[in-house]
Backbone as numpy.savetxt, mean C-alpha at the origin, in Angstrom:
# Nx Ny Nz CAx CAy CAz Cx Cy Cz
-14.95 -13.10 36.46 -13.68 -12.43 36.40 -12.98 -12.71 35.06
-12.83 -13.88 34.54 -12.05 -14.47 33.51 -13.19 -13.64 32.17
-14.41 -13.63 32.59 -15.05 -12.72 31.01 -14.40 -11.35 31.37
-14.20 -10.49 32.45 -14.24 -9.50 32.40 -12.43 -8.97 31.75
-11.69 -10.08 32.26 -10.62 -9.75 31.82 -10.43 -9.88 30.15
-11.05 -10.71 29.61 -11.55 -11.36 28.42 -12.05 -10.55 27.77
-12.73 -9.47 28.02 -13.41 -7.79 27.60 -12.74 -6.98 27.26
-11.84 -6.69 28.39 -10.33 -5.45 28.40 -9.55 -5.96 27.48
-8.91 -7.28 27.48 -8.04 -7.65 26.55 -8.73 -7.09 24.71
-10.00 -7.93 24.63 -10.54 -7.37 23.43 -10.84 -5.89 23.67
-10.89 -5.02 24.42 -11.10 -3.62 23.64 -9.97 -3.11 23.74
-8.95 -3.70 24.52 -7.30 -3.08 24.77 -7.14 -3.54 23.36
-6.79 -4.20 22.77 -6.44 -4.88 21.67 -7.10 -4.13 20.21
-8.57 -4.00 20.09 -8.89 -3.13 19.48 -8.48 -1.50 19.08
-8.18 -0.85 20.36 -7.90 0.30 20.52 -6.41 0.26 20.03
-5.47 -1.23 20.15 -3.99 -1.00 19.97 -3.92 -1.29 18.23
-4.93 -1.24 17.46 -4.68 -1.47 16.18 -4.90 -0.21 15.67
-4.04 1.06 15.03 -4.01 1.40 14.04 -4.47 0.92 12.69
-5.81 1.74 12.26 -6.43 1.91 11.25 -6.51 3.06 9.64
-6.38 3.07 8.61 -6.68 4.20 7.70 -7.02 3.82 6.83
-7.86 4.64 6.32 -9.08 4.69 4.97 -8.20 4.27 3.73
-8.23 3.17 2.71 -7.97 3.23 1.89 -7.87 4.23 0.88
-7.08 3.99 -0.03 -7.74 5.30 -1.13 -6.90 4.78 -2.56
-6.95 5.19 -3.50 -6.64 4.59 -4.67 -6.39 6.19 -5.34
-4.81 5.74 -5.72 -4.09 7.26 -6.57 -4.13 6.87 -7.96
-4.61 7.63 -8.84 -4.73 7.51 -10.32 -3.35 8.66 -11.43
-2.89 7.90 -11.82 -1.21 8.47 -12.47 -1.53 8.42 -13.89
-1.97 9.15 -14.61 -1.50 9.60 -16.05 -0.73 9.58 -16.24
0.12 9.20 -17.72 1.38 8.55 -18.03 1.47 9.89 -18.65
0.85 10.89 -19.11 1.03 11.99 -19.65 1.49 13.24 -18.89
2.47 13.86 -19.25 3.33 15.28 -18.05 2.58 16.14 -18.40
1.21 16.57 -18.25 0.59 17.53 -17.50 -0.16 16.67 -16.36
-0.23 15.72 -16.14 -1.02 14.76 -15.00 -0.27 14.07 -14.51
1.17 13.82 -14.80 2.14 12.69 -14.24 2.72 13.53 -12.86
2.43 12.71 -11.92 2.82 12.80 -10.34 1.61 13.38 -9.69
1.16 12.82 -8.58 0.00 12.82 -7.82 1.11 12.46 -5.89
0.76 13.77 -5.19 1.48 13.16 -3.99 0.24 13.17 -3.11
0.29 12.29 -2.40 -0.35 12.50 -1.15 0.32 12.04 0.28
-0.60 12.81 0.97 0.55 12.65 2.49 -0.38 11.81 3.23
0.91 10.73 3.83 0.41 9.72 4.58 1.06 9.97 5.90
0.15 9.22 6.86 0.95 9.35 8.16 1.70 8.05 8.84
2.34 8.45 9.19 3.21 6.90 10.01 3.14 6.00 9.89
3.62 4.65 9.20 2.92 3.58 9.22 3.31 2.87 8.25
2.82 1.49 8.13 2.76 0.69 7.11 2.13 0.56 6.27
2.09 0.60 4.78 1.22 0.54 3.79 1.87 -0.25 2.71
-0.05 -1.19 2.27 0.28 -1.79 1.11 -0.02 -1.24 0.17
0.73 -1.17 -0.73 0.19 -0.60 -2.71 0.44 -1.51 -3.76
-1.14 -1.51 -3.91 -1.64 -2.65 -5.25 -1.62 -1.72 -6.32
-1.93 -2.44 -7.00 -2.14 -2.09 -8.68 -3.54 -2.75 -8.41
-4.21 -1.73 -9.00 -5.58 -2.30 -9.12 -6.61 -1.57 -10.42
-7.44 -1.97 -10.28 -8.14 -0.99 -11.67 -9.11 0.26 -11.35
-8.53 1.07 -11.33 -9.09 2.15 -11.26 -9.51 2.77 -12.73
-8.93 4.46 -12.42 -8.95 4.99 -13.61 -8.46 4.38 -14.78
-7.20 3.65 -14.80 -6.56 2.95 -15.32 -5.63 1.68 -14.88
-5.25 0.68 -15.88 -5.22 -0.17 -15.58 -3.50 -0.11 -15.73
-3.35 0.15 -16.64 -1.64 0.20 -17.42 -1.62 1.23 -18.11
-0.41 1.48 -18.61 -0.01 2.55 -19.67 1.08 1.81 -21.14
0.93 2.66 -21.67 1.88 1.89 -22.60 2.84 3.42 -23.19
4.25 3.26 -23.34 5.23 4.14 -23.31 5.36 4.03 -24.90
4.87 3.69 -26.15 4.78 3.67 -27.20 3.60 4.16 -27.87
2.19 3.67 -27.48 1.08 4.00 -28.29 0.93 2.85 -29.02
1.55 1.77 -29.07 1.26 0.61 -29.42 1.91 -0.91 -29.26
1.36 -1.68 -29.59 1.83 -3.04 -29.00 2.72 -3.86 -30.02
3.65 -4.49 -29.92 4.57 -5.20 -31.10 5.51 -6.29 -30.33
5.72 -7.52 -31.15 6.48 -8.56 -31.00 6.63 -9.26 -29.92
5.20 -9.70 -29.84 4.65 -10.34 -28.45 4.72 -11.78 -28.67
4.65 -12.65 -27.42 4.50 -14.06 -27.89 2.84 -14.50 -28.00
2.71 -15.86 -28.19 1.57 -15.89 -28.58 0.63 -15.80 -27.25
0.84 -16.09 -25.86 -0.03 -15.67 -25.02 -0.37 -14.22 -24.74
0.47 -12.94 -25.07 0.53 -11.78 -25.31 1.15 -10.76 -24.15
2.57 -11.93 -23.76 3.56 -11.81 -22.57 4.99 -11.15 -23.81
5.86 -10.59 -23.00 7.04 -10.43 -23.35 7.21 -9.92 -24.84
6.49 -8.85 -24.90 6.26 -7.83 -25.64 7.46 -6.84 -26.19
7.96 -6.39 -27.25 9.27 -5.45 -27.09 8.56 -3.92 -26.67
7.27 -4.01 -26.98 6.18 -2.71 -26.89 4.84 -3.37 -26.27
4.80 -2.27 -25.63 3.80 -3.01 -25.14 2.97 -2.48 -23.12
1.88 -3.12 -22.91 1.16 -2.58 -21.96 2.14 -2.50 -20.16
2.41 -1.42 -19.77 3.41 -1.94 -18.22 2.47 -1.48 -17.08
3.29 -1.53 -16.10 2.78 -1.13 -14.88 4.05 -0.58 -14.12
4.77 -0.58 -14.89 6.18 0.05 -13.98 5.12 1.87 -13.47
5.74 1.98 -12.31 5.29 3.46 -11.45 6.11 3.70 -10.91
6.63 5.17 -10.16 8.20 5.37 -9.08 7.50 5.56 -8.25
7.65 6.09 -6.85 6.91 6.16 -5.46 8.27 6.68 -5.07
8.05 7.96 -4.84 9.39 8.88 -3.87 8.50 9.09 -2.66
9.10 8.30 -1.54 8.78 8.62 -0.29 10.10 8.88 1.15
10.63 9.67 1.80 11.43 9.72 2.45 12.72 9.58 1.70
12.69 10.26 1.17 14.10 10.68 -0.42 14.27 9.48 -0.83
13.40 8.23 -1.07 13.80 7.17 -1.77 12.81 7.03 -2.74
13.44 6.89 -3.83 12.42 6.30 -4.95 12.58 4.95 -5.20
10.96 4.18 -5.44 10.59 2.70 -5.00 10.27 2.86 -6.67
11.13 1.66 -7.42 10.17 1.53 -8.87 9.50 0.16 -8.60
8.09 0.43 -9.09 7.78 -0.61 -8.61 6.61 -1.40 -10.44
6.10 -2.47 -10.26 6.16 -3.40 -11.40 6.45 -3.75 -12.52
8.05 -3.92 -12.20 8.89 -3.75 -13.52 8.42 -5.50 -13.45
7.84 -5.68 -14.28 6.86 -7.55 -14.70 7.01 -7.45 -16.19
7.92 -6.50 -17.59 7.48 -7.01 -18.54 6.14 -5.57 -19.00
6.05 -6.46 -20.23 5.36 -5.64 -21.51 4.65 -6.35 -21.87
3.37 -5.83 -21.69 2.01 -6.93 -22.04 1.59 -6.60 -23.71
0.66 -7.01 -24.10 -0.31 -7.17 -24.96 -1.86 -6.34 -24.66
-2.13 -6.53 -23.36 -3.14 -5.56 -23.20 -2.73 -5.07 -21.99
-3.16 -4.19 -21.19 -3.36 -3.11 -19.62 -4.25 -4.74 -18.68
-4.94 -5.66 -19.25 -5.57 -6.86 -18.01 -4.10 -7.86 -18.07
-3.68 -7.81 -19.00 -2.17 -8.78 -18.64 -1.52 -7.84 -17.98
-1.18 -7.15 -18.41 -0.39 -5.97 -17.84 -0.39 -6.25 -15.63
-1.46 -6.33 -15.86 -2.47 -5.41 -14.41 -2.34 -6.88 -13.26
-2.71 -7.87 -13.94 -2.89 -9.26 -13.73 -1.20 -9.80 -13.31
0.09 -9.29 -13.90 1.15 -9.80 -13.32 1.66 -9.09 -12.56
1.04 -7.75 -12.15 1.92 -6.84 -10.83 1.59 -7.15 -9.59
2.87 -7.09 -8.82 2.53 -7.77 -7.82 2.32 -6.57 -6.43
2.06 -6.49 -5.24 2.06 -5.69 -4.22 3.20 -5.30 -3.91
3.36 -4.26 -3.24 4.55 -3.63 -2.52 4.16 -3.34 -1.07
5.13 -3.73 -0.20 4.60 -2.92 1.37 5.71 -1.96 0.92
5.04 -0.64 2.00 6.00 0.96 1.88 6.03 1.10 2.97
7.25 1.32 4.29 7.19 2.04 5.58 7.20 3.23 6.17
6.74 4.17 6.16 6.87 5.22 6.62 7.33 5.60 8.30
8.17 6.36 8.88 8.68 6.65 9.88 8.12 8.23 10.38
7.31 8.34 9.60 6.92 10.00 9.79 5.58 10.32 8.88
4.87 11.11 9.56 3.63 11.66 7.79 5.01 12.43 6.86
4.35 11.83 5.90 5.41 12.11 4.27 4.53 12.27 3.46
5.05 12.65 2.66 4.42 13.69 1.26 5.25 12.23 0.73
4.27 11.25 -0.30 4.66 10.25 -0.86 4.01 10.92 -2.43
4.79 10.78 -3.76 4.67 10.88 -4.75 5.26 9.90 -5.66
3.76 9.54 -6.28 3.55 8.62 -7.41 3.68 9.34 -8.81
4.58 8.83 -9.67 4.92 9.58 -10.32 5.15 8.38 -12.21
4.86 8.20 -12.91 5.17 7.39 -14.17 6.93 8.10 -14.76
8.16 7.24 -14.54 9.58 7.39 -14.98 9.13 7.67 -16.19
8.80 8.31 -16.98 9.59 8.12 -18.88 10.00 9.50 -19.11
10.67 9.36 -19.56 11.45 10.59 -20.21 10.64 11.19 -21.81
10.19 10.38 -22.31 9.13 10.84 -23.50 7.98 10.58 -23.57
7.07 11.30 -22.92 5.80 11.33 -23.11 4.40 11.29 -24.03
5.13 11.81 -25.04 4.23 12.33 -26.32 3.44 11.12 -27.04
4.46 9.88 -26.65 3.56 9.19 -27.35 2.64 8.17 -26.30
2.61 8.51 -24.77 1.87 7.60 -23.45 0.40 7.46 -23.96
-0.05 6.13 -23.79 -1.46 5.99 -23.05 -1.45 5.56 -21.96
-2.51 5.80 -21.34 -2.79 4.80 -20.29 -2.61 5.82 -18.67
-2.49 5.00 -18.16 -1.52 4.89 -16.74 -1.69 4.32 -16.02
-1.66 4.29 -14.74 -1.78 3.48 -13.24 -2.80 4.01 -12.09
-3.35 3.43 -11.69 -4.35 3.20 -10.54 -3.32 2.21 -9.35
-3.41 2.95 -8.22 -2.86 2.38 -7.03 -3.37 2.52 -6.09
-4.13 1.49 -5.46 -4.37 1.32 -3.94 -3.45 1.38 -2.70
-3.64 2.23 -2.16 -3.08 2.64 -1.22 -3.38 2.46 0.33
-3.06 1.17 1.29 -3.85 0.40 1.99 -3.21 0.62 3.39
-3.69 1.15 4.78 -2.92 1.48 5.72 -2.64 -0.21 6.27
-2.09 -1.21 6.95 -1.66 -2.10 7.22 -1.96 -2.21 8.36
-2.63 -3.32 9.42 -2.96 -2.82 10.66 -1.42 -3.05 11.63
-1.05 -2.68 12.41 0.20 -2.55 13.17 -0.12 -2.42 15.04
0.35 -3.39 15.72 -0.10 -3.19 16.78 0.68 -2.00 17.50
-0.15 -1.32 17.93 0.83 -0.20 19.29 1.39 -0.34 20.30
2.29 -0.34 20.68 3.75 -0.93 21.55 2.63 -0.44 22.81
2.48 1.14 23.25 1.97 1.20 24.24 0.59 0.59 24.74
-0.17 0.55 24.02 -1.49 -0.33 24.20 -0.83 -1.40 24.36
-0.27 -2.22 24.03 0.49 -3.74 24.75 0.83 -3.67 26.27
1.52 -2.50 26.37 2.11 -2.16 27.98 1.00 -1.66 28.60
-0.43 -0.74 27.96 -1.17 -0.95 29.10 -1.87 -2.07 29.17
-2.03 -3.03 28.48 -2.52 -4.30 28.93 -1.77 -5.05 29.89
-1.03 -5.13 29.93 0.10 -6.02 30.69 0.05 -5.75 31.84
0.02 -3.81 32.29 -0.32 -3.15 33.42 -1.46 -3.83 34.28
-2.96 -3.52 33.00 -3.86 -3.61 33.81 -4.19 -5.39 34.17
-3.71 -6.49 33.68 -3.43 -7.82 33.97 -2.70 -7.80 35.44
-2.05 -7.16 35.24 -1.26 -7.46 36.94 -2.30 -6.41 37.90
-2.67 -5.97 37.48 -3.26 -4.39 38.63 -4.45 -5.49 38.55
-5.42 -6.39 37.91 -6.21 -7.26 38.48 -5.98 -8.78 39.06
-4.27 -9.31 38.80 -4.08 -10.03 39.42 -3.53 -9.73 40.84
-3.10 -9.00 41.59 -2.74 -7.64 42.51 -4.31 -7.93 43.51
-5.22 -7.35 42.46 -6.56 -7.37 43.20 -6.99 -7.92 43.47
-7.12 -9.31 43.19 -7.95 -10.57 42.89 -7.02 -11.42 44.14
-5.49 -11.23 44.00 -4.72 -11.99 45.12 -5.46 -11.27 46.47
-5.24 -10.05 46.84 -5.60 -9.72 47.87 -7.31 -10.01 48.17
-8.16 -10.25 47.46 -9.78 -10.09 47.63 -8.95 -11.92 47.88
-8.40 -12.68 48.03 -8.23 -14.24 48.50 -7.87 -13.82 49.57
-6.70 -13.40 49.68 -6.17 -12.96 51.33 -6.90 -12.73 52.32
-7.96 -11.80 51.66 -8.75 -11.06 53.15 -10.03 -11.86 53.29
């Protein structure tokens, strides 16, 4: 009895985790390629910076007045990206001005994003002058596992509907 309940719990439990396919959005810092939306559904998601197409961008075309580890740059490699999802725009790795797109890439940190609905989420590079961008951003886009309220309540159900059963199979 105790394995069998021990079964349900693990596939109740399985079934109550919400799952989705990763995927990784690639953002050209350049305005014929700047903004990429895709629609997500309900849920929690993490977004990395990771290396994809690209690693960083740089809003100059070149690098200047860095320190000597090749941090705190006046020009230089970023990872800043916007994320408009549910009329809010998220800026996200404002870390500074590297020396290269692997410093750059190496100090951004994760973001969780919540969604309350499937949304049309758009990744988009802020600059107002383009002409002189390289680069851009690669973002992983990671569904978060989240347990389901109702899969909890039918477990709970079917725990009593076999303690229910199990009392009476003593009784009789």
């Amino acid at each position: 009895m105790k394995f069998l309940i021990a079964s349900i719990a693990a596939a109740l439990s399985a079934l109550s985790m919400s799952h989705a396919a990763t995927m990784v959005v690639d953002v050209d810092s350049l305005p014929s390629d700047n903004g990429v939306t895709v629609s997500l559904d309900a849920g929690v998601y993490e977004l990395s910076f990771v290396e994809g197409a690209y690693k960083a961008w740089n809003a100059w075309g070149k690098v200047q007045g860095c320190d000597s580890d090749g941090t705190n740059c006046s020009k230089g490699w970023l990872t800043n990206i916007n994320v408009l999802a549910e009329g809010t725009v998220y800026k996200l790795g404002r870390h500074g001005r590297f020396a290269t797109p692997d410093l750059a890439l190496a100090a951004a940190s994760p973001f969780t994003l919540t969604l309350s609905a499937l949304t049309d989420v758009t990744f988009y590079i802020g600059d107002s002058y383009f002409k002189d961008n390289v680069g851009g951003i690669s973002m992983q886009v990671a569904a978060i596992a989240m347990p389901v309220p109702a899969a909890g309540l039918l477990f709970v159900g079917a725990a009593a509907g076999f303690a229910v059963a199990r009392r009476r199979r003593m009784v009789a």
